[in-house]
mmCIF file of C-alpha atoms in Angstrom:
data_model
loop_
_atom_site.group_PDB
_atom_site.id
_atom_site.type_symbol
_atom_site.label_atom_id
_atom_site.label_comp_id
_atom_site.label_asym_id
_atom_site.label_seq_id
_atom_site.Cartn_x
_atom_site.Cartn_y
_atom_site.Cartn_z
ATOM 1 C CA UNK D 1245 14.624 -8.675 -10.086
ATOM 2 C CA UNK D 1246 15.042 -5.190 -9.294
ATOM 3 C CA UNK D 1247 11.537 -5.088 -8.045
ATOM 4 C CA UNK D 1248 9.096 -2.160 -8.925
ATOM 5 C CA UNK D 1249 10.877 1.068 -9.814
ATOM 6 C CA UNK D 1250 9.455 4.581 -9.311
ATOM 7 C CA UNK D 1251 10.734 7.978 -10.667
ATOM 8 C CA UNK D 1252 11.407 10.649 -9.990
ATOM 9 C CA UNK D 1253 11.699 9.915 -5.752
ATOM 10 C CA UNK D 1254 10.995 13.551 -5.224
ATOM 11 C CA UNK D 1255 9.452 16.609 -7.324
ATOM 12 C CA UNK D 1256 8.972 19.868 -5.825
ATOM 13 C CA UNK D 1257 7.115 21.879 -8.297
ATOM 14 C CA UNK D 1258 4.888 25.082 -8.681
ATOM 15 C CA UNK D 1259 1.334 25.341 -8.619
ATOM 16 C CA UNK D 1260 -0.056 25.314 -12.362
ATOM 17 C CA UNK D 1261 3.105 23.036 -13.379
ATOM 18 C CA UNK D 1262 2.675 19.468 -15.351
ATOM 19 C CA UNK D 1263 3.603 16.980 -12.859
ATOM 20 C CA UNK D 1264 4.551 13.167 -14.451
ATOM 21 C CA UNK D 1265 5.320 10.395 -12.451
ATOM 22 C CA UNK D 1266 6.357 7.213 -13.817
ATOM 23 C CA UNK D 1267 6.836 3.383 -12.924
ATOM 24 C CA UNK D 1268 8.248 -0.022 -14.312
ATOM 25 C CA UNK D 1269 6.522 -2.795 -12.823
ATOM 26 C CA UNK D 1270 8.484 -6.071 -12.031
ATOM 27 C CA UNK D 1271 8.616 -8.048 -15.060
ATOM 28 C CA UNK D 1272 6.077 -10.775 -15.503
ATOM 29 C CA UNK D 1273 3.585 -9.239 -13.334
ATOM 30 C CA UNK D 1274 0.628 -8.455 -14.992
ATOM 31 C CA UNK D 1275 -1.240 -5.726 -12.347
ATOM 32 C CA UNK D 1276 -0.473 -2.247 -11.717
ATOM 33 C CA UNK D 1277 -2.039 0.066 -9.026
ATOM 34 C CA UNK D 1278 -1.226 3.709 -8.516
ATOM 35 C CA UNK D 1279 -1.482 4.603 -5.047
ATOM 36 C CA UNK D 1280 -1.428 8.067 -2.849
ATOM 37 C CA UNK D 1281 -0.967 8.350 0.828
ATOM 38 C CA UNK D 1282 -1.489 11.369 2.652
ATOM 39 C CA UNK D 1283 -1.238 12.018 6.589
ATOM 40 C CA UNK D 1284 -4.804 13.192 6.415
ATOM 41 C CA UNK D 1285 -6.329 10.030 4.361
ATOM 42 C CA UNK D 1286 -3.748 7.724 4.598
ATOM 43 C CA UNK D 1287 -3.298 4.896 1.139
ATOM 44 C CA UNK D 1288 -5.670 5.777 -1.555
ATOM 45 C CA UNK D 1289 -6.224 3.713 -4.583
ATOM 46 C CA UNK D 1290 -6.205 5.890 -7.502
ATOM 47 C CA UNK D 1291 -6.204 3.622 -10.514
ATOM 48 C CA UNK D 1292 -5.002 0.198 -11.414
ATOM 49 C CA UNK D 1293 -4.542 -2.106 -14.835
ATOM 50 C CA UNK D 1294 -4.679 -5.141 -15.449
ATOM 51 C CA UNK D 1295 -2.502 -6.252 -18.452
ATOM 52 C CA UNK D 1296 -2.106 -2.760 -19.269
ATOM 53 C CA UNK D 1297 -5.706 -2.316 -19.662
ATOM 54 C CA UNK D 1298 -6.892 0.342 -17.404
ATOM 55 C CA UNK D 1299 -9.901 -1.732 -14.929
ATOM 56 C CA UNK D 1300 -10.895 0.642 -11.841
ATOM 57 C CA UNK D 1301 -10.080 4.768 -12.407
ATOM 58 C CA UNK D 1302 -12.956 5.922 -9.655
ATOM 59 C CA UNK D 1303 -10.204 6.777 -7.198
ATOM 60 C CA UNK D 1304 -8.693 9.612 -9.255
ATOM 61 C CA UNK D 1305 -9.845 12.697 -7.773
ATOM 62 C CA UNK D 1306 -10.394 14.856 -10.648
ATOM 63 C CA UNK D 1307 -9.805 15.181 -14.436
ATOM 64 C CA UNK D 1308 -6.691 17.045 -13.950
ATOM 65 C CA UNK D 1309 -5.219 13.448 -12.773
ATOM 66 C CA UNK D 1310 -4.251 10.709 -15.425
ATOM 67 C CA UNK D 1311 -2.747 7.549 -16.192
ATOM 68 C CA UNK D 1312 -1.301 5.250 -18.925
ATOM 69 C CA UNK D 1313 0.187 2.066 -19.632
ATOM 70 C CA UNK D 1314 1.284 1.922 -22.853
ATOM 71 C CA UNK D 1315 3.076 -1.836 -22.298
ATOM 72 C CA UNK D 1316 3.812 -3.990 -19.870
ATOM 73 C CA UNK D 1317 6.615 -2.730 -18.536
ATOM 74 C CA UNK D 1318 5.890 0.873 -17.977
ATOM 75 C CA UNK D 1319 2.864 3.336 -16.801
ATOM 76 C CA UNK D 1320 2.642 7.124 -15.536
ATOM 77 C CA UNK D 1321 0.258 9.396 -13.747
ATOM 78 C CA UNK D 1322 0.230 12.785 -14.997
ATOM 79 C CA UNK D 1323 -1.338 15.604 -12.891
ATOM 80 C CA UNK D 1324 -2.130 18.891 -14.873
ATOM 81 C CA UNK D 1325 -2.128 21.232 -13.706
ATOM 82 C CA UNK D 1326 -0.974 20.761 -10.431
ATOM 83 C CA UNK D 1327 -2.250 22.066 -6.939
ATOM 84 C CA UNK D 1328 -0.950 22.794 -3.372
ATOM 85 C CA UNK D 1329 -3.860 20.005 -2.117
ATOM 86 C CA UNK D 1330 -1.839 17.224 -4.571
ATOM 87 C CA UNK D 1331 1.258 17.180 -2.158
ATOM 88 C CA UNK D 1332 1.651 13.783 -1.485
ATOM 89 C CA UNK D 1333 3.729 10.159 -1.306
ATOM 90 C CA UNK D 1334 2.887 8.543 -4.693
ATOM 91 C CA UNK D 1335 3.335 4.894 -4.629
ATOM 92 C CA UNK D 1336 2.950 2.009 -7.260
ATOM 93 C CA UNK D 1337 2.703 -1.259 -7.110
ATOM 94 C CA UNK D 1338 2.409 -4.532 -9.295
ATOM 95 C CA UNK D 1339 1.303 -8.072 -8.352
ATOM 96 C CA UNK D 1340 0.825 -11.147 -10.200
ATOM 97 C CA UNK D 1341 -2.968 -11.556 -10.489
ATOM 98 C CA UNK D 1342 -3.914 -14.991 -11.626
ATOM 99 C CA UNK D 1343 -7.542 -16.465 -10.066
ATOM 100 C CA UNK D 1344 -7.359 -14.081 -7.191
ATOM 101 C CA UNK D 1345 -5.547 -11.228 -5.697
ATOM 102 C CA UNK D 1346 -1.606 -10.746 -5.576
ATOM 103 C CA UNK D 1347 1.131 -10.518 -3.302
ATOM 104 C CA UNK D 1348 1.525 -6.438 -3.475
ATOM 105 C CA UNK D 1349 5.349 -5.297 -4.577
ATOM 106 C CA UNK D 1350 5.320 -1.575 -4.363
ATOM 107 C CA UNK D 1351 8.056 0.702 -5.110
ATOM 108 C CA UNK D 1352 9.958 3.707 -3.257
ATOM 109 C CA UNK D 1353 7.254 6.094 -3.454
ATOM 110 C CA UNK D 1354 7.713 9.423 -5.596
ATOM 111 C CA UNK D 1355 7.231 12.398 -2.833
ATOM 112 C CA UNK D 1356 5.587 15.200 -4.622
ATOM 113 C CA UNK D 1357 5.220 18.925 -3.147
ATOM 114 C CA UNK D 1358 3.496 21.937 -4.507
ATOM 115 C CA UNK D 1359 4.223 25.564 -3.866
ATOM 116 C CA UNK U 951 -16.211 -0.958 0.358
ATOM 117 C CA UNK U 952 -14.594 -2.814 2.965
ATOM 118 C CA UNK U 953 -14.396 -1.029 6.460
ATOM 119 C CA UNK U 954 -11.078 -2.038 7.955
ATOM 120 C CA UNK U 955 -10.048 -1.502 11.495
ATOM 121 C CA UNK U 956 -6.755 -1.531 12.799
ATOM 122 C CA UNK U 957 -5.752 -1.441 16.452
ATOM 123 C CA UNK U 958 -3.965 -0.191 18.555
ATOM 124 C CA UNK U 959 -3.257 3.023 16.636
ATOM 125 C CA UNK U 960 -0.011 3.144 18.580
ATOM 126 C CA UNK U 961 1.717 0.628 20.593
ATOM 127 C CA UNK U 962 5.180 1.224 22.463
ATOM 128 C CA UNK U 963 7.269 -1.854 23.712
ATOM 129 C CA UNK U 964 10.557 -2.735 25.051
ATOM 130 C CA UNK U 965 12.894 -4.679 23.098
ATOM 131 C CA UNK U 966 12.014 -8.242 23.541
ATOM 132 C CA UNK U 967 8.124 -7.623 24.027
ATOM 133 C CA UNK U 968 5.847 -9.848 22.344
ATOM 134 C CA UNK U 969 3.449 -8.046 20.174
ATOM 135 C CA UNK U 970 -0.012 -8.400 18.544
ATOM 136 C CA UNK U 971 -1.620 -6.023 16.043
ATOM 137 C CA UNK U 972 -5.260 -6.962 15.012
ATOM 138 C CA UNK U 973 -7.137 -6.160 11.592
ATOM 139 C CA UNK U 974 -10.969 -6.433 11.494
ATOM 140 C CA UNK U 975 -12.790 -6.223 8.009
ATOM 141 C CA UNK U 976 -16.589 -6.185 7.558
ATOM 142 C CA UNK U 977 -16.919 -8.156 3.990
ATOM 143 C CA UNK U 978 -16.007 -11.540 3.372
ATOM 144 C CA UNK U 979 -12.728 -11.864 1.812
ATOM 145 C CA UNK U 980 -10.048 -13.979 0.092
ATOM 146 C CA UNK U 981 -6.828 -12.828 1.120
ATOM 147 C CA UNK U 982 -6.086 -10.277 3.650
ATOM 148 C CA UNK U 983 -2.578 -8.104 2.965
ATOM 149 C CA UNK U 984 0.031 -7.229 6.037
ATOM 150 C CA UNK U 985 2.181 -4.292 5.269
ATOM 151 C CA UNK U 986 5.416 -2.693 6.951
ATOM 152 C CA UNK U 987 6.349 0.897 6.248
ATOM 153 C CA UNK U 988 9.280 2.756 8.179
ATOM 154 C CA UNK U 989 8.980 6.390 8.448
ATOM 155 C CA UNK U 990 9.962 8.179 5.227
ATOM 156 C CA UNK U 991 10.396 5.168 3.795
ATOM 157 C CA UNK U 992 8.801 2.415 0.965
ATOM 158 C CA UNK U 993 6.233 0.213 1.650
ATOM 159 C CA UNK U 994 6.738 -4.003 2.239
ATOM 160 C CA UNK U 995 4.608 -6.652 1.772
ATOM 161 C CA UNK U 996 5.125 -9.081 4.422
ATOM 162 C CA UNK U 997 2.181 -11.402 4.285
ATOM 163 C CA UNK U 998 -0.404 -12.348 1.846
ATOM 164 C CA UNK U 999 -2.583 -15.024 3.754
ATOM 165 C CA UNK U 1000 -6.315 -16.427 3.234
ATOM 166 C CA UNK U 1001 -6.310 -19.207 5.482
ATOM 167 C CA UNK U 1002 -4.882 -20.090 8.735
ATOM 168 C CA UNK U 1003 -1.328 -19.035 9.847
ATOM 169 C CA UNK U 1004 1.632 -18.105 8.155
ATOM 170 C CA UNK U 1005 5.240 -17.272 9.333
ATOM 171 C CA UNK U 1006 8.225 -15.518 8.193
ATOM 172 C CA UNK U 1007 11.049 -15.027 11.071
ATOM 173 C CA UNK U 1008 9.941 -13.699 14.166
ATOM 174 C CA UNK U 1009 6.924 -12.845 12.143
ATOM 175 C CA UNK U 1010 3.578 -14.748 11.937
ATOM 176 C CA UNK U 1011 0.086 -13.523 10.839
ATOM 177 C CA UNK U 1012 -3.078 -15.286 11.443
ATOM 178 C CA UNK U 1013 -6.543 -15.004 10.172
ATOM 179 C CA UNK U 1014 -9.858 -16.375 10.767
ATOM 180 C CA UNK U 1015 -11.980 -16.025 8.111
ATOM 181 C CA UNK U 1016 -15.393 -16.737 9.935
ATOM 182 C CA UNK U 1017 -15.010 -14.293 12.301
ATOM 183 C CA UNK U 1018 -12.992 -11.830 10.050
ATOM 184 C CA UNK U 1019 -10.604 -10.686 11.821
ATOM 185 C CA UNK U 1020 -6.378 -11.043 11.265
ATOM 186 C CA UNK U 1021 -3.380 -10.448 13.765
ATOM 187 C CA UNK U 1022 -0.152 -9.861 13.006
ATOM 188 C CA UNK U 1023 2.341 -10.897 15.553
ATOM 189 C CA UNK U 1024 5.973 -9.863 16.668
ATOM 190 C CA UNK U 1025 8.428 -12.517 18.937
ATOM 191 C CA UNK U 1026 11.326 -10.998 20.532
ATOM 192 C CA UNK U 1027 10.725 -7.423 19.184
ATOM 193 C CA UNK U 1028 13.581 -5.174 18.289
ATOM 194 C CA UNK U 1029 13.780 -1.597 17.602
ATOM 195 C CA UNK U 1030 14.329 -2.328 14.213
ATOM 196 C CA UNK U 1031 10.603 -3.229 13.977
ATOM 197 C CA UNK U 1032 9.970 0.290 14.469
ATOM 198 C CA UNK U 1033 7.657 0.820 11.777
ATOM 199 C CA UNK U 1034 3.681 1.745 10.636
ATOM 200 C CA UNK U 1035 1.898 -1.934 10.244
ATOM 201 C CA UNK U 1036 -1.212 -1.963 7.584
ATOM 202 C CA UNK U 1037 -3.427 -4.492 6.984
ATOM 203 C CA UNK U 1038 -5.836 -4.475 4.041
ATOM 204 C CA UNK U 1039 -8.671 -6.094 2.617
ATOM 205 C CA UNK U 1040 -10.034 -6.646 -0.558
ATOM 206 C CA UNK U 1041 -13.619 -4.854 -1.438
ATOM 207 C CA UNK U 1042 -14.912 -8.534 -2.375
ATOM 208 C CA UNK U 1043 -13.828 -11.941 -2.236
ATOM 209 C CA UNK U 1044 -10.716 -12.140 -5.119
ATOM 210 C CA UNK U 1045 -10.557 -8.817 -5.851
ATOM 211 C CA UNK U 1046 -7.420 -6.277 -6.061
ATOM 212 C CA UNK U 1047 -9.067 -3.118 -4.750
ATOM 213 C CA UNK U 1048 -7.956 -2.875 -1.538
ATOM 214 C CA UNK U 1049 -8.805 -1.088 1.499
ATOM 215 C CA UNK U 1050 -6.232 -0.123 3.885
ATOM 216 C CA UNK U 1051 -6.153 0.174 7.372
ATOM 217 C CA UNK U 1052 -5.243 3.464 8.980
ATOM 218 C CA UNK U 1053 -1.662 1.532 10.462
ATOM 219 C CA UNK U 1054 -0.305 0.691 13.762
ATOM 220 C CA UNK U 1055 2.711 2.919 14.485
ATOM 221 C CA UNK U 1056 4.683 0.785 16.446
ATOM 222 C CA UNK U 1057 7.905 1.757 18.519
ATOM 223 C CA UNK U 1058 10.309 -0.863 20.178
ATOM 224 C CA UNK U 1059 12.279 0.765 22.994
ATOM 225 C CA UNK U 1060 15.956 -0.192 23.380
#
């Protein structure tokens, strides 16, 4: 498997801009998380699903941040508009949750900077 | 939440050092996460454990769950273990939120 793929790796973008990142979970798993990590407050869970049905969204910091999973093999977090303060790794990962918790796959990371 | 405390924050050993990284949590839990990031780079799972002892390489990770507390530990270091270590827990028993540590930068010295 090609494991859990993230795009784009980097966006540089203007404050005010629409920012979407996106990810394709590894196939057969059946959770999704959305994580940030910032020097400041290290890995944050924003949001996660659980077959594609959106389960925990209180770590997204404000309305301007969103995400979707429309099937099982693809989600995105949109921030609009975006802000200096939402510079940041973006990272997502999938698991196979059965009884319990999964082994975490996550993917590259998409670094995002705004000017 | 679960607190989670990593330590030390930063560790520097020569190549061939044995090393241990501990993880304390404060609520009972079912599975305890180790993590390896190098800088500017992705983020590994190398251990999912709830019980006991596990090993991969010159890797093994311990927990005991009474006393809730994990290590991770390193034989025969090499620089390429150069890397941020993360454990996290679970807020409750089974769950997927996770809280993470704040990492263990380690650096293995040629």
């Amino acid at each position: 498997d090609a494991g859990v793929i993230q795009s784009p790796r980097h966006e540089v973008t203007e404050m005010g801009q629409e920012v979407t990142l996106r990810c394709k979970p590894i196939s057969g798993h059946n959770s999704l998380f959305w994580y940030r990590q910032t020097m400041m407050r290290g890995l944050e869970l924003l949001i996660y699903f659980n077959n594609n049905v959106p389960i925990d969204d209180s770590g997204m910091p404000e309305d301007r941040f969103s995400a979707k999973m429309p099937n099982a093999s693809f989600s995105t977090l949109k921030i609009q508009p975006s802000e200096p303060r939402d510079s940041a790794v973006y990272f997502c990962a999938s698991s196979l949750w059965k009884t319990g918790a999964g082994e975490l796959f996550f993917g590259e990371g998409s670094r995002l900077t705004v000017l | 939440k679960n607190e989670v405390e990593q330590s030390p924050q930063n560790l520097t050993a020569q190549e061939g050092e044995f090393i241990t990284i501990n993880c304390s949590y404060s609520v009972g839990i079912s599975a305890l996460h180790w993590l390896q990031q190098h800088p500017g780079g992705g983020i590994v799972s190398l251990f999912m454990l709830s019980s006991g002892k596990k090993k991969h390489g010159r890797l093994i990770a311990t927990i005991n769950i009474q006393e809730k507390h994990s290590s991770l530990h390193i034989t025969a270091s090499h620089p390429r273990d150069s890397a941020v270590y993360i454990c996290a827990a679970p807020n409750s028993g089974g769950y997927q939120k996770v809280t993470f540590g704040t990492g263990t930068k380690l650096q293995v010295i040629p």
